């Protein structure tokens, strides 16, 4: 949680981020209310899962910081794959791994087991992009990280609904 | 276009032919051009049209027309393959025709067999061919039989290679008829079997065949051909496929019911080899079970067969074969094949008395010898268990002649072996020994008096074993079973010893408590009740037990509550054993009840010297134990005997008539309902036990007075337990009274009393208890007044003083009592009273809850949760969603009973209908109950994984949010 010298406040790396508008609740369509029609899992549904994750530093959601965006979610229900690219607010953000971990955990808890998920940094938006991606792709490291009570606490805070 | 023209033509023709204005031959002429058209498609259509007309009007055809048509159609069979289906349909129509002259059926079939390659036709047309054959077989059986084996051969060719299950059903039917109706099969038997058996085993079950299942048809076809079936079955048993093994073994099992020695003869060695291999080697229990069953029925079949004078009895050689292959395995009690061998032998031995003799006479000496050879307890136990298995089989057969009994020769050896096992320190061996002893004893006239004496001695010793309760329980059971068979041996060798033991126990108790002696005393009581399985023994044990109770009363020993209760429990067990025999039942009732009453009455007398037992006898627990003795001794009485008894006991309580009690010199009168002491009033519980267990048709003397006294006492504030007993007694009598003026009067009496008592005063809680019990009595029998009383009870939920008690009362209303208002005690209990109570009262409870003030709301919740909790789960489930919010409210209720019963209501809902649990309700529940829920976290998370993949997005959304919450439950950072 130690920043590498912030731009303003000294404690926060990016004390004054640009805030984006939140998208509203997904409107319920007639098809969704028809028992007979199956609704496939689409990008918006995945986005709805992760957009309300809290940023570890700011009292803002990942959506409000534009860390995640619906256009950077790729999903294929029939093939059971989902890929999420996220964009750290600044190229040297030390929270990138934590954010990625939160997204990953959220997806693990919310998607059927059949899904293969890939969470990575939007290419070219972070200094140590490759290292972070490698860590997030490593199942054992993710599992080990969640054994760590302190880390789990932070992740759970990110995933808790804001009251 | 073309088709439409044809359709119209068809309708026209049909109308004309049916109305008689056209003959069929005229139709043929009219169709002439298309029937003779050089283009096969057109020809096919023309013939199709004709065939359909024929199908509709086959009943109108004249013989002359039929002859022409048949000739025409037979000729057409040689036509282009496109035409054939229509031709077959026409022939089918003609096959239904009554006017078909003799000889034509055969010619049609011959033509079909000769000209048509059936298996290259589509399924529907193949089905048409089978239908033609079936129709002819139904109406022209004689003609077809004239065709001889050619018909069978033709059919085999038609059927060979059939793959469609629908067609197979028909084809099997035909095969079945061919065999069962004695068609000539000639040299084609084997072919016929082959075309049929290639479908075995069938793993297809038709979804909708109302009359026959495939297997049924199939199984009815095959057994008629044993010379082919048995090799096939052997082959399939030997295959690697489990289902084929199972099916073959089951088919074999079924076939043995119809086969005899003749059919089986040639295949016995191979059948045995296959079955043996399966039982020895299989890992599947089903194969083993089916194999054993097949062996059993094979042996049974051989035993049953009637032999010709010169024929050899195959049973002996077959059994010798089995013995030869199995006996050497029996000699190795550590080896893997011991048990399979024993099971095989037992399966065969269980089939008939002859088989049983043959096998046991060979196996028993071997096993007896093995037992002696092996000295380790474990091995001995295995051998003894096998012996036990064989002995049990002997129980199935009864032998008329004493000398014929095959076990007689082994009796001495068996006995010495069993006694050896009984004295062995190994408990497991002891247990098997006890079970074997019971089985030996069950063989009529096997054990000599000397053996019995020894056996009884061993059982006596085992009944007092301290360390291991298993052997002790088994010994008691065996004593009970044997005592019923040999009452003399037990009453002369065991009962006196027990009596002695009991006396010694009395002395020991008098000296002071020592835990081991105390438990020995307990064992003695239990042994006495365990052997009371024969009327003559009861006549010895019951006086002993009662005398023991009197001894305690005499003050010669220090009696604790637990001792008296132990005696009462023994008495109750004896009473249970007497229930089956009316005479013992009356004996017990007549002997025990006056004694118990006398003791209790004496204890209730105000006295100067206070014996310890006096106080003990009046304790609630002891009274409850006596209540259960009296109840058990009363329920099975015949009505006239019960009437004799009731004529003495009711006056005792109402008038203090103590004349029938033994030792009835009491210092003062017994007047429990008048001014008697509180001790006397407590004894109303005993009256309750008696009158509430009586059969419904026994008239109770002085009923009017009794009921009034009971109502009075029930609202008397002095002693809660006696007033409750009075209320229960009143309710128990009320429940059994027939509807009528008397019942209404008593009800009015009770209602008035309750209303008076519920007004502020000293006896509100007594009045409430009376209300509760009367309500229960009426709810159980669907009395119309019950709703009114229930309503009154619900009103009390908001009573600040009685509210909690009223809430608990709902639990009593819905549960089963043990002492009064039971089905065993002849109470009128309607089967669905809980459901009915639920539908009648829950809406009012819910309404009452909403209207109630905050401080009494928990009472409503508690009442509700009691009602729901006792309801059968299937009834509860559809109602729960509407009650859900209320139940969640109940979860937050501080009362732990409410929480617990609410949770047990919610549990099936979560398991079976999770869709009604919305995340918000779940969250609420979660927040309320985190500590209680934590143990279920992994389970719920696993369960919620499934709806994550639901096809509906809204369901997934809720599942995601619920599952997320569960992950956070009790986790750091949440």
CSV table of C-alpha atoms in Angstrom, one decimal, chain B residues 472-756:
chain,number,residue,atom,x,y,z
B,472,UNK,CA,-25.6,-58.8,27.7
B,473,UNK,CA,-28.3,-57.5,25.4
B,474,UNK,CA,-28.0,-60.5,23.2
B,475,UNK,CA,-28.1,-62.8,26.2
B,476,UNK,CA,-31.3,-61.1,27.4
B,477,UNK,CA,-32.9,-61.4,23.9
B,478,UNK,CA,-31.9,-65.1,23.7
B,479,UNK,CA,-33.3,-65.7,27.2
B,480,UNK,CA,-36.6,-64.2,26.1
B,481,UNK,CA,-36.8,-66.2,23.0
B,482,UNK,CA,-35.8,-69.5,24.7
B,483,UNK,CA,-38.0,-68.9,27.7
B,484,UNK,CA,-41.1,-68.7,25.5
B,485,UNK,CA,-40.1,-72.2,24.2
B,486,UNK,CA,-38.9,-73.9,27.3
B,487,UNK,CA,-40.7,-72.2,30.2
B,488,UNK,CA,-40.1,-75.1,32.6
B,489,UNK,CA,-36.4,-75.0,32.2
B,490,UNK,CA,-36.3,-71.3,32.8
B,491,UNK,CA,-38.7,-71.2,35.7
B,492,UNK,CA,-36.9,-74.1,37.4
B,493,UNK,CA,-33.3,-73.0,36.7
B,494,UNK,CA,-33.2,-69.3,36.1
B,495,UNK,CA,-36.1,-67.6,38.0
B,496,UNK,CA,-35.0,-69.0,41.4
B,497,UNK,CA,-31.5,-67.8,40.9
B,498,UNK,CA,-32.8,-64.4,39.9
B,499,UNK,CA,-35.0,-64.3,43.0
B,500,UNK,CA,-32.0,-65.1,45.2
B,501,UNK,CA,-30.0,-62.4,43.5
B,502,UNK,CA,-32.8,-60.0,44.1
B,503,UNK,CA,-32.9,-60.9,47.8
B,504,UNK,CA,-29.2,-60.4,48.1
B,505,UNK,CA,-29.6,-57.1,46.3
B,506,UNK,CA,-32.2,-56.1,48.9
B,507,UNK,CA,-29.7,-56.8,51.6
B,508,UNK,CA,-26.9,-55.0,49.8
B,509,UNK,CA,-29.1,-52.0,49.2
B,510,UNK,CA,-30.0,-52.0,52.9
B,511,UNK,CA,-26.4,-52.0,53.8
B,512,UNK,CA,-25.6,-49.1,51.6
B,513,UNK,CA,-24.9,-48.3,48.0
B,514,UNK,CA,-22.1,-49.7,46.1
B,515,UNK,CA,-22.2,-48.9,42.4
B,516,UNK,CA,-21.4,-52.4,41.1
B,517,UNK,CA,-24.0,-54.0,43.3
B,518,UNK,CA,-26.4,-51.4,42.3
B,519,UNK,CA,-25.9,-52.2,38.7
B,520,UNK,CA,-26.1,-55.9,39.4
B,521,UNK,CA,-29.5,-55.3,41.0
B,522,UNK,CA,-30.6,-53.4,37.9
B,523,UNK,CA,-29.4,-56.3,35.6
B,524,UNK,CA,-31.4,-58.7,37.8
B,525,UNK,CA,-34.6,-56.6,37.3
B,526,UNK,CA,-34.0,-56.5,33.5
B,527,UNK,CA,-33.3,-60.2,33.3
B,528,UNK,CA,-36.6,-60.9,35.2
B,529,UNK,CA,-38.6,-58.8,32.7
B,530,UNK,CA,-36.7,-60.3,29.7
B,531,UNK,CA,-37.6,-63.9,30.5
B,532,UNK,CA,-41.3,-63.1,31.1
B,533,UNK,CA,-42.2,-64.2,27.6
B,534,UNK,CA,-44.3,-67.2,28.7
B,535,UNK,CA,-47.5,-66.9,30.7
B,536,UNK,CA,-46.3,-69.5,33.2
B,537,UNK,CA,-43.1,-67.5,33.8
B,538,UNK,CA,-45.0,-64.3,34.3
B,539,UNK,CA,-46.8,-65.9,37.1
B,540,UNK,CA,-43.4,-66.3,38.9
B,541,UNK,CA,-41.6,-63.1,37.9
B,542,UNK,CA,-44.5,-60.7,38.5
B,543,UNK,CA,-44.9,-61.7,42.2
B,544,UNK,CA,-41.2,-61.4,42.6
B,545,UNK,CA,-41.1,-57.9,41.3
B,546,UNK,CA,-44.1,-56.8,43.3
B,547,UNK,CA,-42.7,-58.4,46.4
B,548,UNK,CA,-39.5,-56.6,45.8
B,549,UNK,CA,-41.4,-53.3,45.7
B,550,UNK,CA,-43.2,-54.2,48.9
B,551,UNK,CA,-39.9,-55.0,50.6
B,552,UNK,CA,-38.7,-51.6,49.8
B,553,UNK,CA,-41.9,-50.2,51.3
B,554,UNK,CA,-41.3,-52.1,54.5
B,555,UNK,CA,-38.3,-49.9,55.0
B,556,UNK,CA,-35.8,-52.7,55.1
B,557,UNK,CA,-33.7,-50.9,52.6
B,558,UNK,CA,-32.9,-47.4,51.5
B,559,UNK,CA,-34.7,-47.0,48.3
B,560,UNK,CA,-33.9,-44.2,45.9
B,561,UNK,CA,-36.0,-42.8,43.2
B,562,UNK,CA,-34.0,-44.6,40.5
B,563,UNK,CA,-34.6,-48.1,42.1
B,564,UNK,CA,-38.3,-47.7,42.2
B,565,UNK,CA,-38.3,-46.4,38.7
B,566,UNK,CA,-36.2,-49.4,37.6
B,567,UNK,CA,-38.7,-51.8,39.1
B,568,UNK,CA,-41.6,-49.9,37.4
B,569,UNK,CA,-39.7,-50.1,34.1
B,570,UNK,CA,-39.3,-53.8,34.5
B,571,UNK,CA,-43.0,-54.2,35.4
B,572,UNK,CA,-43.9,-52.2,32.3
B,573,UNK,CA,-41.8,-54.5,30.1
B,574,UNK,CA,-43.5,-57.5,31.6
B,575,UNK,CA,-46.8,-55.8,30.9
B,576,UNK,CA,-45.8,-55.3,27.3
B,577,UNK,CA,-44.9,-58.9,26.9
B,578,UNK,CA,-48.2,-59.9,28.4
B,579,UNK,CA,-50.2,-57.9,25.9
B,580,UNK,CA,-50.3,-60.5,23.3
B,581,UNK,CA,-51.9,-63.2,25.5
B,582,UNK,CA,-55.3,-62.1,26.9
B,583,UNK,CA,-55.0,-64.4,29.9
B,584,UNK,CA,-51.6,-63.1,31.0
B,585,UNK,CA,-52.8,-59.6,30.3
B,586,UNK,CA,-55.7,-60.0,32.7
B,587,UNK,CA,-53.4,-61.8,35.2
B,588,UNK,CA,-50.9,-59.0,35.2
B,589,UNK,CA,-53.7,-56.3,35.4
B,590,UNK,CA,-55.4,-58.0,38.3
B,591,UNK,CA,-52.2,-58.7,40.2
B,592,UNK,CA,-50.1,-55.7,39.6
B,593,UNK,CA,-52.6,-52.8,39.6
B,594,UNK,CA,-54.1,-53.4,43.0
B,595,UNK,CA,-50.6,-53.7,44.5
B,596,UNK,CA,-49.4,-50.5,42.9
B,597,UNK,CA,-52.5,-48.7,44.0
B,598,UNK,CA,-52.2,-50.1,47.5
B,599,UNK,CA,-48.6,-48.9,47.8
B,600,UNK,CA,-49.5,-45.5,46.4
B,601,UNK,CA,-52.5,-45.1,48.6
B,602,UNK,CA,-50.5,-46.1,51.7
B,603,UNK,CA,-47.8,-43.7,50.7
B,604,UNK,CA,-50.3,-40.9,50.5
B,605,UNK,CA,-51.6,-41.4,54.0
B,606,UNK,CA,-50.6,-38.8,56.5
B,607,UNK,CA,-48.4,-40.8,59.0
B,608,UNK,CA,-46.2,-40.4,61.9
B,609,UNK,CA,-43.3,-42.7,61.0
B,610,UNK,CA,-42.2,-41.6,57.5
B,611,UNK,CA,-40.7,-44.3,55.6
B,612,UNK,CA,-38.4,-43.2,52.8
B,613,UNK,CA,-40.3,-45.0,50.2
B,614,UNK,CA,-43.4,-43.0,51.1
B,615,UNK,CA,-41.9,-39.8,49.9
B,616,UNK,CA,-40.2,-41.5,46.9
B,617,UNK,CA,-43.5,-43.0,45.6
B,618,UNK,CA,-45.2,-39.7,45.4
B,619,UNK,CA,-42.4,-38.0,43.3
B,620,UNK,CA,-43.4,-37.0,39.9
B,621,UNK,CA,-40.9,-39.2,38.1
B,622,UNK,CA,-42.0,-42.3,40.0
B,623,UNK,CA,-45.6,-41.5,39.5
B,624,UNK,CA,-44.9,-41.2,35.8
B,625,UNK,CA,-43.3,-44.6,35.7
B,626,UNK,CA,-46.3,-46.1,37.5
B,627,UNK,CA,-48.6,-44.4,35.1
B,628,UNK,CA,-46.9,-46.1,32.2
B,629,UNK,CA,-47.1,-49.5,33.9
B,630,UNK,CA,-50.8,-49.0,34.5
B,631,UNK,CA,-51.4,-47.7,31.0
B,632,UNK,CA,-49.6,-50.7,29.4
B,633,UNK,CA,-51.4,-53.1,31.6
B,634,UNK,CA,-54.8,-51.7,30.6
B,635,UNK,CA,-54.8,-51.0,26.9
B,636,UNK,CA,-55.1,-54.6,25.8
B,637,UNK,CA,-57.7,-55.7,28.2
B,638,UNK,CA,-60.9,-57.2,26.8
B,639,UNK,CA,-63.9,-54.9,27.4
B,640,UNK,CA,-65.7,-57.1,29.8
B,641,UNK,CA,-62.6,-57.7,32.0
B,642,UNK,CA,-61.9,-54.0,31.8
B,643,UNK,CA,-65.4,-53.3,33.0
B,644,UNK,CA,-64.8,-55.5,36.1
B,645,UNK,CA,-61.7,-53.6,36.9
B,646,UNK,CA,-63.2,-50.2,36.3
B,647,UNK,CA,-66.0,-51.1,38.7
B,648,UNK,CA,-63.4,-51.3,41.5
B,649,UNK,CA,-61.0,-48.6,40.7
B,650,UNK,CA,-63.4,-45.7,40.1
B,651,UNK,CA,-65.1,-46.2,43.5
B,652,UNK,CA,-61.7,-46.3,45.1
B,653,UNK,CA,-61.1,-42.8,44.0
B,654,UNK,CA,-64.6,-41.4,44.3
B,655,UNK,CA,-65.8,-43.1,47.4
B,656,UNK,CA,-62.6,-44.3,49.1
B,657,UNK,CA,-63.6,-48.0,48.6
B,658,UNK,CA,-60.4,-49.7,49.4
B,659,UNK,CA,-61.8,-53.2,49.8
B,660,UNK,CA,-60.0,-54.7,46.8
B,661,UNK,CA,-56.5,-53.5,47.8
B,662,UNK,CA,-54.1,-55.9,49.4
B,663,UNK,CA,-52.9,-54.8,52.9
B,664,UNK,CA,-55.7,-52.3,53.2
B,665,UNK,CA,-55.6,-51.2,56.7
B,666,UNK,CA,-55.0,-47.5,56.4
B,667,UNK,CA,-55.1,-45.0,59.2
B,668,UNK,CA,-57.5,-42.7,57.5
B,669,UNK,CA,-59.8,-42.5,54.5
B,670,UNK,CA,-58.7,-42.2,50.9
B,671,UNK,CA,-60.5,-39.2,49.5
B,672,UNK,CA,-58.4,-37.6,46.8
B,673,UNK,CA,-61.3,-35.5,45.5
B,674,UNK,CA,-62.6,-34.3,48.7
B,675,UNK,CA,-60.5,-32.9,51.5
B,676,UNK,CA,-57.6,-35.3,51.1
B,677,UNK,CA,-54.1,-34.3,51.5
B,678,UNK,CA,-52.1,-33.1,48.5
B,679,UNK,CA,-50.4,-36.5,48.5
B,680,UNK,CA,-53.7,-38.2,47.9
B,681,UNK,CA,-54.6,-35.7,45.2
B,682,UNK,CA,-51.4,-36.6,43.3
B,683,UNK,CA,-52.7,-40.1,42.9
B,684,UNK,CA,-55.3,-38.9,40.4
B,685,UNK,CA,-52.5,-39.4,37.9
B,686,UNK,CA,-52.9,-43.2,38.5
B,687,UNK,CA,-56.6,-42.9,37.9
B,688,UNK,CA,-55.9,-41.1,34.7
B,689,UNK,CA,-53.5,-43.8,33.5
B,690,UNK,CA,-56.2,-46.4,34.0
B,691,UNK,CA,-59.4,-44.7,32.8
B,692,UNK,CA,-57.7,-43.1,29.8
B,693,UNK,CA,-56.3,-46.4,28.5
B,694,UNK,CA,-59.6,-48.2,28.6
B,695,UNK,CA,-61.2,-49.4,25.3
B,696,UNK,CA,-63.8,-46.8,24.1
B,697,UNK,CA,-66.8,-49.1,24.7
B,698,UNK,CA,-66.1,-49.7,28.4
B,699,UNK,CA,-68.7,-47.9,30.4
B,700,UNK,CA,-67.3,-45.9,33.3
B,701,UNK,CA,-69.5,-46.0,36.4
B,702,UNK,CA,-70.4,-42.7,38.1
B,703,UNK,CA,-69.0,-40.9,35.1
B,704,UNK,CA,-71.0,-37.8,35.8
B,705,UNK,CA,-69.7,-37.4,39.3
B,706,UNK,CA,-66.2,-38.3,38.2
B,707,UNK,CA,-66.1,-35.7,35.5
B,708,UNK,CA,-67.4,-33.0,37.9
B,709,UNK,CA,-64.7,-33.9,40.5
B,710,UNK,CA,-62.0,-33.9,37.9
B,711,UNK,CA,-63.0,-30.4,36.7
B,712,UNK,CA,-63.1,-29.2,40.2
B,713,UNK,CA,-59.7,-30.6,41.0
B,714,UNK,CA,-58.2,-29.3,37.8
B,715,UNK,CA,-58.8,-25.8,38.8
B,716,UNK,CA,-57.7,-26.2,42.4
B,717,UNK,CA,-54.7,-24.0,42.9
B,718,UNK,CA,-52.9,-26.1,45.6
B,719,UNK,CA,-50.8,-28.5,43.6
B,720,UNK,CA,-49.9,-28.0,39.9
B,721,UNK,CA,-49.2,-31.6,39.2
B,722,UNK,CA,-52.4,-33.0,40.5
B,723,UNK,CA,-54.5,-30.4,38.8
B,724,UNK,CA,-52.7,-31.1,35.5
B,725,UNK,CA,-53.4,-34.8,36.0
B,726,UNK,CA,-57.0,-34.1,36.6
B,727,UNK,CA,-57.2,-31.9,33.4
B,728,UNK,CA,-55.5,-34.6,31.4
B,729,UNK,CA,-57.8,-37.2,32.8
B,730,UNK,CA,-60.9,-35.1,32.0
B,731,UNK,CA,-59.6,-34.5,28.5
B,732,UNK,CA,-58.8,-38.2,27.9
B,733,UNK,CA,-62.4,-39.2,28.9
B,734,UNK,CA,-63.9,-36.4,26.9
B,735,UNK,CA,-62.1,-37.5,23.8
B,736,UNK,CA,-63.6,-41.0,23.9
B,737,UNK,CA,-67.2,-40.0,24.8
B,738,UNK,CA,-69.6,-40.5,21.9
B,739,UNK,CA,-71.2,-37.3,20.6
B,740,UNK,CA,-74.4,-36.4,22.4
B,741,UNK,CA,-76.0,-34.6,25.2
B,742,UNK,CA,-73.7,-36.0,27.9
B,743,UNK,CA,-70.7,-34.8,26.0
B,744,UNK,CA,-72.2,-31.4,25.4
B,745,UNK,CA,-72.9,-31.1,29.1
B,746,UNK,CA,-69.4,-31.9,30.1
B,747,UNK,CA,-68.0,-29.5,27.6
B,748,UNK,CA,-70.3,-26.8,28.9
B,749,UNK,CA,-69.1,-27.6,32.4
B,750,UNK,CA,-65.5,-27.3,31.3
B,751,UNK,CA,-66.0,-24.1,29.3
B,752,UNK,CA,-67.8,-22.4,32.3
B,753,UNK,CA,-65.0,-23.5,34.6
B,754,UNK,CA,-62.3,-22.2,32.3
B,755,UNK,CA,-64.0,-18.9,31.7
B,756,UNK,CA,-64.5,-18.4,35.5
